[in-house]
Short mmCIF file of C-alpha atoms in Angstrom, two decimals:
data_model
loop_
_atom_site.label_atom_id
_atom_site.label_comp_id
_atom_site.label_asym_id
_atom_site.label_seq_id
_atom_site.Cartn_x
_atom_site.Cartn_y
_atom_site.Cartn_z
CA MET X 1 -3.31 -5.73 1.57
CA ALA X 2 -1.38 -6.42 -1.61
CA VAL X 3 -2.91 -6.99 -5.01
CA ILE X 4 -2.24 -9.93 -7.29
CA SER X 5 0.56 -9.06 -9.70
CA ALA X 6 0.58 -12.34 -11.61
CA ILE X 7 -1.45 -15.51 -11.93
CA VAL X 8 0.93 -18.32 -12.81
CA SER X 9 -1.40 -21.29 -13.04
CA VAL X 10 -5.16 -21.74 -13.10
CA THR X 11 -5.48 -25.25 -14.48
CA GLY X 12 -6.37 -28.73 -13.28
CA ALA X 13 -9.35 -30.70 -12.06
CA CYS X 14 -10.88 -30.86 -8.62
CA GLU X 15 -10.15 -33.54 -6.09
CA PHE X 16 -13.18 -34.98 -4.31
CA SER X 17 -13.76 -36.51 -0.92
CA THR X 18 -15.39 -39.87 -0.69
CA GLY X 19 -18.95 -38.84 0.36
CA SER X 20 -21.91 -40.29 -1.45
CA ARG X 21 -20.93 -38.53 -4.68
CA ASN X 22 -19.03 -40.69 -7.16
CA VAL X 23 -16.57 -38.75 -9.27
CA HIS X 24 -17.06 -41.18 -12.17
CA GLU X 25 -20.68 -40.09 -12.45
CA MET X 26 -19.58 -36.78 -13.92
CA LEU X 27 -19.68 -36.60 -17.69
CA SER X 28 -18.04 -33.17 -17.78
CA ALA X 29 -15.29 -31.97 -15.43
CA PRO X 30 -16.19 -29.09 -13.15
CA VAL X 31 -14.69 -25.64 -13.70
CA CYS X 32 -12.35 -25.61 -10.72
CA PRO X 33 -8.70 -24.49 -10.44
CA ALA X 34 -6.85 -27.26 -8.63
CA ASN X 35 -3.61 -25.30 -8.37
CA LEU X 36 -3.68 -21.53 -8.45
CA THR X 37 -0.58 -19.45 -7.73
CA ALA X 38 -1.01 -15.80 -6.79
CA VAL X 39 2.05 -13.59 -6.57
CA SER X 40 2.33 -10.67 -4.17
CA ASP X 41 4.51 -7.74 -5.22
CA ASP X 42 5.55 -7.01 -1.63
CA GLY X 43 5.72 -10.47 -0.12
CA LEU X 44 2.65 -9.96 2.07
CA ALA X 45 -0.88 -11.37 1.96
CA VAL X 46 -2.90 -11.15 -1.22
CA ASP X 47 -6.56 -11.22 -2.11
CA VAL X 48 -7.32 -14.19 -4.36
CA ASP X 49 -10.40 -14.45 -6.54
CA TYR X 50 -11.22 -17.78 -8.14
CA ASP X 51 -13.85 -19.25 -10.45
CA VAL X 52 -17.29 -19.61 -8.83
CA PRO X 53 -19.61 -21.35 -8.85
CA ILE X 54 -18.33 -24.83 -9.72
CA VAL X 55 -21.09 -26.75 -11.47
CA GLN X 56 -21.29 -30.55 -11.74
CA LEU X 57 -22.83 -31.84 -14.95
CA LYS X 58 -24.57 -35.20 -15.30
CA ASP X 59 -26.38 -36.27 -18.43
CA GLY X 60 -25.98 -32.73 -19.76
CA ALA X 61 -27.71 -31.10 -16.80
CA ALA X 62 -26.36 -29.33 -13.74
CA THR X 63 -26.98 -31.48 -10.68
CA GLY X 64 -25.06 -29.56 -8.06
CA VAL X 65 -23.25 -26.32 -7.38
CA CYS X 66 -20.13 -25.91 -5.23
CA SER X 67 -19.59 -22.26 -4.30
CA PRO X 68 -16.48 -21.35 -2.30
CA PRO X 69 -16.30 -17.82 -0.93
CA PRO X 70 -15.79 -15.44 -3.87
CA LEU X 71 -12.85 -13.60 -2.32
CA SER X 72 -10.35 -14.65 0.33
CA SER X 73 -7.08 -13.36 1.75
CA PHE X 74 -4.10 -15.68 1.99
CA GLU X 75 -0.62 -15.25 3.43
CA VAL X 76 2.47 -16.50 1.61
CA GLY X 77 2.34 -20.31 1.52
CA SER X 78 -0.06 -23.06 0.45
CA HIS X 79 -3.72 -23.14 1.40
CA GLU X 80 -6.64 -25.48 0.73
CA VAL X 81 -10.10 -24.23 -0.16
CA LYS X 82 -13.15 -26.45 0.16
CA CYS X 83 -16.82 -26.14 -0.62
CA ALA X 84 -19.78 -28.46 -0.29
CA TRP X 85 -22.13 -29.37 -3.14
CA SER X 86 -25.61 -27.90 -2.96
CA ASP X 87 -27.29 -31.25 -3.53
CA ASP X 88 -24.86 -33.37 -1.47
CA PRO X 89 -23.36 -31.53 1.54
CA GLU X 90 -21.28 -34.55 2.50
CA ALA X 91 -19.24 -34.39 -0.71
CA VAL X 92 -16.50 -31.76 -0.88
CA CYS X 93 -14.70 -30.09 -3.76
CA ALA X 94 -11.18 -29.10 -2.70
CA PHE X 95 -8.40 -27.25 -4.46
CA SER X 96 -5.19 -25.57 -3.40
CA ILE X 97 -4.01 -21.99 -3.60
CA THR X 98 -0.32 -21.16 -3.39
CA VAL X 99 0.74 -17.59 -2.64
CA SER X 100 4.36 -16.84 -3.49
CA ARG X 101 6.51 -13.74 -3.44
CA ALA X 102 7.09 -11.84 -6.66
CA LEU X 103 10.25 -10.53 -8.23
CA VAL X 104 10.78 -6.91 -7.18
CA LEU X 105 12.90 -4.43 -9.09
CA VAL X 106 15.73 -3.19 -6.85
CA GLY X 107 17.65 -1.00 -9.25
CA PRO X 108 17.07 1.75 -11.81
CA THR X 109 15.64 1.29 -15.29
CA MET X 110 16.83 4.67 -16.60
CA PHE X 111 20.53 5.13 -17.27
CA THR X 112 22.74 7.95 -18.53
CA VAL X 113 25.77 6.80 -20.56
CA VAL X 114 28.65 8.93 -21.76
CA ALA X 115 28.97 8.85 -25.55
CA GLY X 116 31.81 6.60 -26.65
CA LYS X 117 31.28 4.03 -23.89
CA THR X 118 29.47 0.72 -24.23
CA GLU X 119 28.79 -0.27 -20.60
CA VAL X 120 25.33 0.88 -19.49
CA GLY X 121 24.61 -0.60 -16.06
CA THR X 122 22.98 -3.51 -14.30
CA LEU X 123 19.32 -4.45 -14.03
CA ARG X 124 18.57 -6.04 -10.67
CA ALA X 125 15.55 -7.90 -9.33
CA SER X 126 15.07 -10.06 -6.28
CA VAL X 127 12.41 -11.87 -4.28
CA PRO X 128 11.84 -10.32 -0.82
CA ASP X 129 13.29 -12.42 2.00
CA MET X 130 14.51 -15.09 -0.45
CA PRO X 131 18.14 -14.18 -1.27
CA THR X 132 18.87 -17.56 -2.88
CA VAL X 133 16.44 -16.90 -5.74
CA VAL X 134 18.37 -15.72 -8.81
CA ALA X 135 16.62 -13.77 -11.56
CA VAL X 136 17.53 -14.49 -15.19
CA TRP X 137 17.33 -11.48 -17.51
CA SER X 138 16.54 -11.29 -21.24
CA ILE X 139 15.62 -8.64 -23.81
CA THR X 140 12.01 -8.93 -24.99
CA GLY X 141 11.67 -6.01 -27.40
CA GLY X 142 11.60 -2.26 -27.69
CA ALA X 143 12.34 0.17 -30.50
CA ASP X 144 16.10 0.11 -29.89
CA SER X 145 16.62 -3.43 -28.58
CA ALA X 146 19.00 -4.34 -31.41
CA HIS X 147 21.56 -1.88 -30.03
CA PHE X 148 21.97 -3.76 -26.72
CA THR X 149 23.24 -6.93 -25.17
CA LEU X 150 21.89 -8.14 -21.83
CA SER X 151 23.59 -10.87 -19.81
CA VAL X 152 21.55 -13.34 -17.82
CA ASP X 153 22.65 -11.61 -14.60
CA GLY X 154 21.36 -8.21 -15.78
CA GLY X 155 24.48 -6.59 -17.26
CA LEU X 156 23.31 -4.16 -19.97
CA ALA X 157 25.65 -2.79 -22.64
CA PHE X 158 25.59 -1.20 -26.08
CA VAL X 159 26.71 -3.47 -28.91
CA THR X 160 28.79 -0.56 -30.22
CA ALA X 161 29.73 2.80 -28.70
CA LYS X 162 27.47 5.71 -29.62
CA ASP X 163 28.19 9.16 -31.06
CA TYR X 164 26.49 12.00 -29.17
CA GLU X 165 26.26 14.13 -32.32
CA ALA X 166 24.88 11.31 -34.46
CA PRO X 167 22.73 9.00 -32.29
CA ASP X 168 21.26 5.99 -34.09
CA ASP X 169 18.23 5.29 -31.88
CA ALA X 170 14.80 4.94 -33.50
CA ASP X 171 13.81 8.55 -32.82
CA GLY X 172 17.28 10.00 -33.38
CA ASP X 173 17.10 11.94 -30.13
CA GLY X 174 19.80 10.11 -28.20
CA THR X 175 17.29 8.27 -25.98
CA TYR X 176 17.37 4.50 -26.46
CA GLU X 177 14.48 2.30 -25.35
CA LEU X 178 14.12 -1.43 -24.85
CA ALA X 179 12.00 -3.90 -22.90
CA ALA X 180 13.47 -6.58 -20.65
CA ARG X 181 12.23 -9.42 -18.50
CA ALA X 182 13.50 -11.09 -15.35
CA SER X 183 12.44 -14.67 -14.67
CA ALA X 184 12.70 -16.86 -11.58
CA GLY X 185 10.87 -20.09 -12.12
CA ALA X 186 7.25 -19.33 -13.00
CA VAL X 187 7.44 -15.74 -11.71
CA GLU X 188 8.36 -12.97 -14.14
CA LEU X 189 8.93 -9.22 -14.03
CA SER X 190 8.82 -7.04 -17.16
CA VAL X 191 10.41 -3.59 -17.28
CA ASP X 192 10.89 -0.78 -19.78
CA VAL X 193 14.46 0.52 -19.90
CA THR X 194 15.62 3.94 -21.07
CA VAL X 195 19.23 4.85 -21.83
CA VAL X 196 20.13 8.49 -22.48
CA LEU X 197 23.39 9.60 -24.12
CA ALA X 198 25.40 12.29 -22.34
CA VAL X 199 28.19 14.49 -23.69
CA SER X 200 30.78 13.74 -21.01
CA GLU X 201 31.29 12.85 -17.38
CA GLU X 202 31.03 16.56 -16.55
CA VAL X 203 27.52 17.02 -17.94
CA PRO X 204 25.13 17.16 -14.96
CA ALA X 205 21.72 15.50 -15.03
CA ASN X 206 19.96 18.80 -15.75
CA GLY X 207 21.48 19.00 -19.24
CA GLU X 208 23.67 22.06 -18.63
CA GLY X 209 27.02 20.85 -19.96
CA ALA X 210 30.57 21.33 -21.04
CA PRO X 211 32.55 20.15 -24.05
CA ALA X 212 32.85 16.38 -24.43
CA ASN X 213 35.59 14.98 -22.19
CA GLY X 214 36.28 18.54 -21.03
CA GLY X 215 39.06 18.70 -23.66
CA ALA X 216 40.43 22.10 -24.60
CA ASP X 217 41.16 20.87 -28.11
CA GLN X 218 37.59 19.74 -28.77
CA ALA X 219 34.83 21.98 -30.11
CA PRO X 220 31.92 22.64 -27.73
CA VAL X 221 28.75 20.62 -28.24
CA ASP X 222 25.41 22.40 -27.99
CA VAL X 223 23.22 21.10 -25.17
CA PRO X 224 19.51 22.08 -25.19
CA THR X 225 18.63 25.03 -22.96
CA GLY X 226 15.42 26.95 -22.28
CA GLY X 227 11.96 25.49 -21.77
CA ILE X 228 12.23 22.78 -19.10
CA CYS X 229 15.75 21.62 -19.99
CA ASN X 230 17.10 22.68 -16.60
CA ARG X 231 14.89 20.18 -14.76
CA THR X 232 15.99 16.78 -13.50
CA LEU X 233 16.65 14.55 -16.50
CA GLN X 234 14.00 11.93 -15.77
CA VAL X 235 11.40 14.60 -14.97
CA ARG X 236 11.89 16.61 -18.13
CA THR X 237 11.92 13.45 -20.26
CA ALA X 238 8.63 12.27 -18.79
CA ILE X 239 7.00 15.67 -19.22
CA VAL X 240 8.05 15.88 -22.86
CA ASP X 241 6.56 12.42 -23.43
CA LEU X 242 3.20 13.62 -22.10
CA ILE X 243 2.94 16.56 -24.52
CA ALA X 244 1.60 15.69 -27.96
CA ASN X 245 3.99 16.32 -30.87
CA MET X 246 6.75 17.46 -28.54
CA ASP X 247 10.27 16.13 -28.98
CA THR X 248 12.52 18.58 -27.19
CA CYS X 249 12.63 20.05 -23.70
CA SER X 250 13.57 23.51 -25.00
CA ALA X 251 10.24 23.96 -26.82
CA VAL X 252 8.02 23.32 -23.79
CA THR X 253 6.07 26.43 -22.76
CA ASP X 254 3.99 27.38 -19.73
CA ASP X 255 0.86 26.72 -21.80
CA HIS X 256 2.06 23.21 -22.55
CA LEU X 257 2.65 22.55 -18.86
CA SER X 258 -0.71 23.87 -17.68
CA ALA X 259 -2.48 21.68 -20.26
CA VAL X 260 -0.93 18.47 -18.88
CA THR X 261 -3.48 16.35 -17.03
CA GLY X 262 -3.63 12.72 -15.98
CA THR X 263 -0.57 10.93 -14.59
CA LEU X 264 3.14 11.71 -14.61
CA ASN X 265 4.68 8.27 -14.05
CA LEU X 266 8.23 8.39 -12.69
CA ASN X 267 8.13 5.05 -10.88
CA ARG X 268 11.37 3.06 -11.07
CA SER X 269 13.21 5.90 -12.83
CA GLY X 270 16.44 5.79 -10.85
CA ILE X 271 15.86 9.28 -9.42
CA SER X 272 18.17 10.02 -6.50
CA SER X 273 17.30 13.71 -6.09
CA LEU X 274 14.73 16.29 -7.16
CA ARG X 275 15.09 20.06 -7.31
CA SER X 276 12.81 23.00 -6.66
CA GLY X 277 10.79 23.77 -9.77
CA ASP X 278 10.91 20.28 -11.27
CA PHE X 279 7.09 20.17 -11.41
CA ALA X 280 6.41 23.91 -11.75
CA GLY X 281 3.55 24.81 -14.06
CA LEU X 282 1.82 21.42 -13.91
CA THR X 283 -1.31 22.94 -12.42
CA GLY X 284 -3.64 20.37 -14.02
CA LEU X 285 -1.66 17.24 -13.11
CA GLY X 286 -3.87 14.61 -11.43
CA ALA X 287 -1.35 12.00 -10.27
CA LEU X 288 2.39 12.02 -9.61
CA LEU X 289 4.07 8.64 -9.20
CA LEU X 290 7.57 8.65 -7.71
CA ALA X 291 7.67 5.17 -6.19
CA ARG X 292 10.66 2.81 -6.17
CA ASN X 293 13.30 5.47 -6.72
CA GLU X 294 16.33 6.39 -4.60
CA LEU X 295 15.12 9.60 -2.95
CA THR X 296 16.43 10.32 0.55
CA THR X 297 15.38 13.97 0.85
CA LEU X 298 13.02 16.36 -0.93
CA PRO X 299 13.03 20.15 -1.33
CA GLU X 300 10.24 21.70 0.73
CA ASP X 301 8.70 23.42 -2.29
CA VAL X 302 9.12 20.62 -4.85
CA PHE X 303 5.33 20.05 -5.06
CA ALA X 304 4.36 23.73 -4.95
CA GLY X 305 1.68 24.74 -7.42
CA LEU X 306 0.28 21.26 -8.06
CA ASP X 307 -3.22 22.56 -7.43
CA SER X 308 -5.09 19.65 -9.05
CA LEU X 309 -2.96 16.79 -7.72
CA ARG X 310 -5.15 13.98 -6.31
CA THR X 311 -2.61 11.15 -6.00
CA LEU X 312 0.99 11.32 -4.77
CA ARG X 313 2.90 8.07 -4.39
CA LEU X 314 6.37 8.09 -2.81
CA TYR X 315 6.53 4.54 -1.52
CA THR X 316 9.70 2.43 -1.51
CA ASN X 317 12.27 5.20 -1.60
CA GLY X 318 14.86 5.94 1.05
CA LEU X 319 13.26 9.05 2.53
CA GLU X 320 14.80 9.67 5.95
CA SER X 321 12.93 12.89 6.71
CA ILE X 322 10.44 15.21 5.08
CA PRO X 323 10.15 18.98 5.55
CA SER X 324 7.18 20.40 7.44
CA GLY X 325 5.75 22.27 4.45
CA LEU X 326 6.28 19.54 1.82
CA PHE X 327 2.54 19.01 1.19
CA SER X 328 1.45 22.59 1.77
CA GLY X 329 -1.08 23.75 -0.82
CA LEU X 330 -2.07 20.27 -1.99
CA GLY X 331 -5.71 20.81 -1.08
CA ALA X 332 -7.02 18.50 -3.81
CA LEU X 333 -4.90 15.54 -2.68
CA GLU X 334 -6.86 12.34 -1.95
CA ILE X 335 -4.14 9.67 -1.78
CA LEU X 336 -0.76 10.14 -0.07
CA ASP X 337 1.46 7.06 -0.09
CA LEU X 338 4.68 7.23 1.97
CA GLU X 339 4.98 3.51 2.62
CA PHE X 340 8.30 1.67 2.94
CA ASN X 341 10.68 4.56 3.45
CA ASN X 342 13.11 5.23 6.32
CA LEU X 343 11.10 7.85 8.20
CA SER X 344 11.81 7.75 11.93
CA THR X 345 9.96 10.94 12.78
CA LEU X 346 7.43 13.32 11.23
CA PRO X 347 6.96 17.10 11.66
CA ALA X 348 3.84 17.80 13.73
CA ALA X 349 2.28 20.03 11.04
CA VAL X 350 3.31 18.06 7.94
CA PHE X 351 -0.27 16.97 7.09
CA ASP X 352 -1.98 20.26 7.94
CA GLY X 353 -4.44 21.33 5.27
CA LEU X 354 -4.72 17.93 3.60
CA ASN X 355 -8.07 16.24 3.02
CA VAL X 356 -6.98 12.75 1.93
CA TRP X 357 -8.96 9.52 2.16
CA PHE X 358 -5.83 7.32 2.17
CA LEU X 359 -2.65 7.99 4.15
CA GLY X 360 -0.03 5.23 3.94
CA LEU X 361 2.82 5.31 6.47
CA ASP X 362 3.43 1.60 6.89
CA GLY X 363 6.89 0.07 6.53
CA ASN X 364 8.79 3.01 7.99
CA GLN X 365 10.75 3.33 11.24
CA LEU X 366 8.42 5.58 13.23
CA GLU X 367 8.94 5.22 16.98
CA THR X 368 6.59 8.00 18.16
CA LEU X 369 3.92 10.22 16.63
CA PRO X 370 4.00 13.93 17.54
CA GLY X 371 0.94 15.48 19.14
CA GLY X 372 -1.50 17.00 16.69
CA LEU X 373 -0.07 15.08 13.73
CA PHE X 374 -3.49 14.11 12.36
CA ASP X 375 -5.53 17.02 13.72
CA SER X 376 -5.97 18.82 10.38
CA LEU X 377 -6.60 15.99 7.94
CA GLY X 378 -9.98 17.18 6.71
CA ASP X 379 -13.34 15.47 6.77
CA ARG X 380 -13.10 12.57 4.28
CA ASP X 381 -13.65 9.03 5.54
CA LEU X 382 -10.03 8.08 6.20
CA ILE X 383 -7.91 4.95 5.78
CA LEU X 384 -4.76 5.25 7.92
CA ASP X 385 -2.01 2.63 7.71
CA LEU X 386 0.66 2.79 10.44
CA SER X 387 1.60 -0.89 10.40
CA ASN X 388 5.12 -2.29 10.34
CA ASN X 389 6.75 0.59 12.20
CA ARG X 390 8.49 0.79 15.59
CA LEU X 391 5.82 2.53 17.65
CA THR X 392 6.28 1.79 21.35
CA THR X 393 3.61 4.13 22.68
CA LEU X 394 0.65 6.21 21.51
CA ARG X 395 -0.49 9.57 22.81
CA PRO X 396 -4.01 9.22 24.26
CA ASP X 397 -5.25 11.99 21.96
CA ILE X 398 -3.31 11.06 18.82
CA PHE X 399 -6.52 10.12 16.92
CA SER X 400 -8.90 12.41 18.81
CA ALA X 401 -9.61 14.66 15.80
CA LEU X 402 -10.28 11.76 13.43
CA ASP X 403 -14.00 11.26 13.86
CA ASN X 404 -13.95 10.30 10.16
CA LEU X 405 -11.43 7.45 10.61
CA VAL X 406 -12.89 4.22 9.22
CA TRP X 407 -9.82 1.94 8.87
CA LEU X 408 -6.77 1.89 11.15
CA ASP X 409 -3.82 -0.50 10.93
CA LEU X 410 -1.37 -0.56 13.85
CA ALA X 411 -0.17 -4.13 13.35
CA MET X 412 3.52 -5.10 13.53
CA ASN X 413 4.61 -2.34 15.90
CA GLN X 414 6.09 -2.51 19.42
CA LEU X 415 3.04 -1.49 21.44
CA PRO X 416 2.88 -3.21 24.86
CA THR X 417 -0.29 -1.41 25.99
CA LEU X 418 -2.94 0.99 24.75
CA PRO X 419 -3.57 4.29 26.57
CA SER X 420 -6.94 5.13 28.06
CA GLY X 421 -9.18 6.97 25.62
CA VAL X 422 -7.02 6.32 22.58
CA PHE X 423 -10.06 5.31 20.48
CA ASP X 424 -12.45 7.79 22.07
CA GLY X 425 -14.22 9.72 19.31
CA LEU X 426 -13.60 7.21 16.50
CA THR X 427 -17.30 6.73 15.90
CA LYS X 428 -16.94 5.58 12.25
CA LEU X 429 -14.26 2.96 12.83
CA ASN X 430 -15.09 -0.33 11.09
CA SER X 431 -11.66 -1.97 10.79
CA LEU X 432 -8.82 -2.11 13.33
CA TYR X 433 -5.66 -4.22 13.16
CA LEU X 434 -3.45 -4.61 16.25
CA GLU X 435 -1.87 -8.03 15.73
CA ASP X 436 1.88 -8.66 16.03
CA ASN X 437 2.44 -6.18 18.84
CA PRO X 438 3.93 -7.23 22.20
CA GLY X 439 0.59 -6.48 23.89
CA ALA X 440 -1.59 -8.36 21.40
CA SER X 441 -4.16 -9.62 21.75
CA PHE X 442 -5.18 -6.42 23.53
CA THR X 443 -8.06 -6.89 25.98
CA PHE X 444 -10.93 -4.41 25.94
CA THR X 445 -12.80 -4.87 29.22
CA MET X 446 -16.34 -3.69 30.02
CA THR X 447 -16.46 -2.68 33.69
CA ILE X 448 -19.25 -1.30 35.89
CA GLU X 449 -18.87 1.97 37.77
CA ARG X 450 -21.26 3.87 40.04
CA VAL X 451 -22.20 7.35 38.86
CA SER X 452 -21.07 9.75 41.55
CA GLY X 453 -23.95 11.21 43.56
CA ALA X 454 -26.67 9.23 41.77
CA ASP X 455 -28.43 5.88 41.98
CA LYS X 456 -27.05 4.92 38.61
CA VAL X 457 -24.32 2.83 37.06
CA VAL X 458 -22.39 3.15 33.83
CA VAL X 459 -20.33 0.61 31.88
CA VAL X 460 -16.86 1.77 30.85
CA VAL X 461 -14.31 0.65 28.25
CA ALA X 462 -11.17 2.57 29.19
CA GLU X 463 -9.50 2.66 25.78
CA GLY X 464 -12.73 3.48 23.96
CA ALA X 465 -14.83 0.80 22.28
CA PRO X 466 -13.44 0.04 18.79
CA PHE X 467 -16.85 -1.41 17.84
CA ASP X 468 -20.27 -1.56 19.49
CA MET X 469 -19.54 -3.63 22.61
CA THR X 470 -22.77 -5.13 23.92
CA THR X 471 -23.45 -7.57 26.73
CA THR X 472 -26.33 -8.46 29.04
CA VAL X 473 -26.82 -6.69 32.37
CA SER X 474 -28.78 -7.81 35.44
CA ALA X 475 -29.26 -6.77 39.06
CA SER X 476 -29.98 -8.63 42.27
CA GLY X 477 -31.06 -6.92 45.47
CA GLY X 478 -32.23 -4.08 43.25
CA ALA X 479 -34.10 -3.43 40.04
CA LEU X 480 -33.18 -2.08 36.62
CA PRO X 481 -35.61 -0.02 34.54
CA ASP X 482 -38.25 -2.05 32.72
CA GLY X 483 -36.96 -3.59 29.50
CA VAL X 484 -33.27 -2.99 30.22
CA THR X 485 -31.49 -6.30 29.73
CA THR X 486 -28.42 -5.29 27.71
CA VAL X 487 -25.87 -2.51 27.83
CA THR X 488 -23.74 -1.12 24.98
CA VAL X 489 -20.64 1.01 24.85
CA PRO X 490 -20.94 2.44 21.32
CA THR X 491 -18.10 2.58 18.81
CA GLY X 492 -15.74 5.42 19.63
CA HIS X 493 -17.08 5.95 23.17
CA THR X 494 -15.66 5.09 26.57
CA ARG X 495 -19.00 4.98 28.45
CA SER X 496 -22.45 3.52 28.00
CA ASN X 497 -25.67 5.35 28.78
CA GLU X 498 -26.31 5.59 32.50
CA ILE X 499 -28.59 2.92 33.99
CA ALA X 500 -30.72 3.60 37.06
CA VAL X 501 -30.73 0.95 39.84
CA THR X 502 -33.53 0.88 42.41
CA PRO X 503 -32.58 0.68 45.22
CA LEU X 504 -28.86 1.02 44.53
CA ASP X 505 -27.50 0.45 48.03
CA GLY X 506 -27.07 -3.28 48.59
CA ALA X 507 -27.71 -4.14 44.93
CA THR X 508 -25.36 -6.31 42.88
CA VAL X 509 -25.08 -5.48 39.18
CA SER X 510 -23.58 -8.08 36.85
CA LEU X 511 -22.60 -8.25 33.21
CA GLY X 512 -22.97 -11.29 30.96
CA LEU X 513 -20.60 -12.85 28.44
CA GLN X 514 -17.87 -10.88 26.72
CA PRO X 515 -18.88 -9.46 23.32
CA ASN X 516 -17.79 -11.21 20.15
CA VAL X 517 -15.04 -9.54 18.13
CA PRO X 518 -16.34 -8.83 14.61
CA ALA X 519 -14.46 -9.48 11.40
CA ASP X 520 -11.86 -6.88 10.41
CA PHE X 521 -10.74 -6.44 14.03
CA ASP X 522 -7.52 -8.38 14.62
CA GLY X 523 -5.26 -8.57 17.66
CA ILE X 524 -8.23 -7.85 19.96
CA ARG X 525 -10.14 -9.75 22.61
CA THR X 526 -12.90 -8.65 24.95
CA ALA X 527 -13.73 -9.26 28.60
CA VAL X 528 -16.25 -8.17 31.19
CA GLY X 529 -15.47 -7.16 34.74
CA GLY X 530 -16.90 -8.96 37.73
CA PRO X 531 -20.15 -8.05 39.50
CA VAL X 532 -20.21 -4.92 41.61
CA THR X 533 -22.15 -4.60 44.87
CA PHE X 534 -23.22 -1.15 46.06
#
């Protein structure tokens, strides 16, 4: 579920139905947003919170309260919310909520420009699934904003070419900073932009360089070395920014690195590759954010030594594969976000040793899940998101080790059926989403079977009950134990307790109505099998 990234409008008065309440009786307008626009940063559903309660005032006193639900989820589009007044249920307060898609950054915000050139690059933003929406760009501030021009279509350039040996940015370090904004109607997106001067086209991103323009007749220019200067440009810049009173990569020591805690934010940094050792020494780092970059591969040891890391976000990159040992040693990790990449397969042991409470794999291209993939995920209550992939089948035991799984999303895949026993053992499950699969709504059927060699019956749910499935049970031509009128297949089990039938031979055992599907279980329906005569 997405979060609200912007509230565009929360103004207006309520509209009222014609019940016995007369709108003209009100001396003070109710606090009620008539038109509220919530913007989702990924184009999906959002949770909307609105002002409650709505109080009607008459003669200075509150005469009625209208309380809509305090929190609701809405898909993209327009929706009406209504609530009845406490003192007049026939009168209704109604207002609309519009959920629209947000502008999403689709290009880098960190650029490297060769000294002597003015062209920097292009800022790009779009609205998912709405290619006709055009974003208009403008500069909004920043320490070095006066050095730039920005066209309405995102073209960024220096006003004048810069000298590598005499940069004129605010800090004098050759790193220029500005703030920009993209607008599309009422929806806006603000970004911070960084532009770094380079010596020449031949200077690689790690700062190890050659003379400007490679010219034999030009004196060499010193490029910082030592410290962390050999790390990926965006990484070393961000690390330096985290260290108090530090202004150069060459002065960073191991003690500086080990003292870094909190978050290293590299989201939207235009990173296309990382190298081994980029994060070496950051033993106290709590969160590493690498979302919305251009990564397609990662070195297997790039996260080695991040002993304190609790959050790792890699969503919305172009990762096509990940090495088996990528997360090895990240025993403190709690959140692992791999959403919206291009992963079509995963190594069977890639999550071994992790103890996360959130694992996000939605929005990839996974067609199958290897056996044992989730077998070593620790003992935290787990949220697992596998939605919006290409799964066509599930192994019956794929979730068998996840007795701590509480939330599972398999929506928007290609599942035609569910294997027997697939939810067996998921005794903590309280949310399951299966909608938008070819087999949805999947039917979970309670059927009666005779216990071999005994005068007993048992009720079975082949796939495993995703929630406590309870219905009534009765017998004719035989008797059930005193007080037994219902039967339950508990959450995460395939069978109920055994029920004795006296006498069994010639008895007919019947089940009642199908159980209701609780909230937070979508793409599911229930059924009961017919009576069985023994």
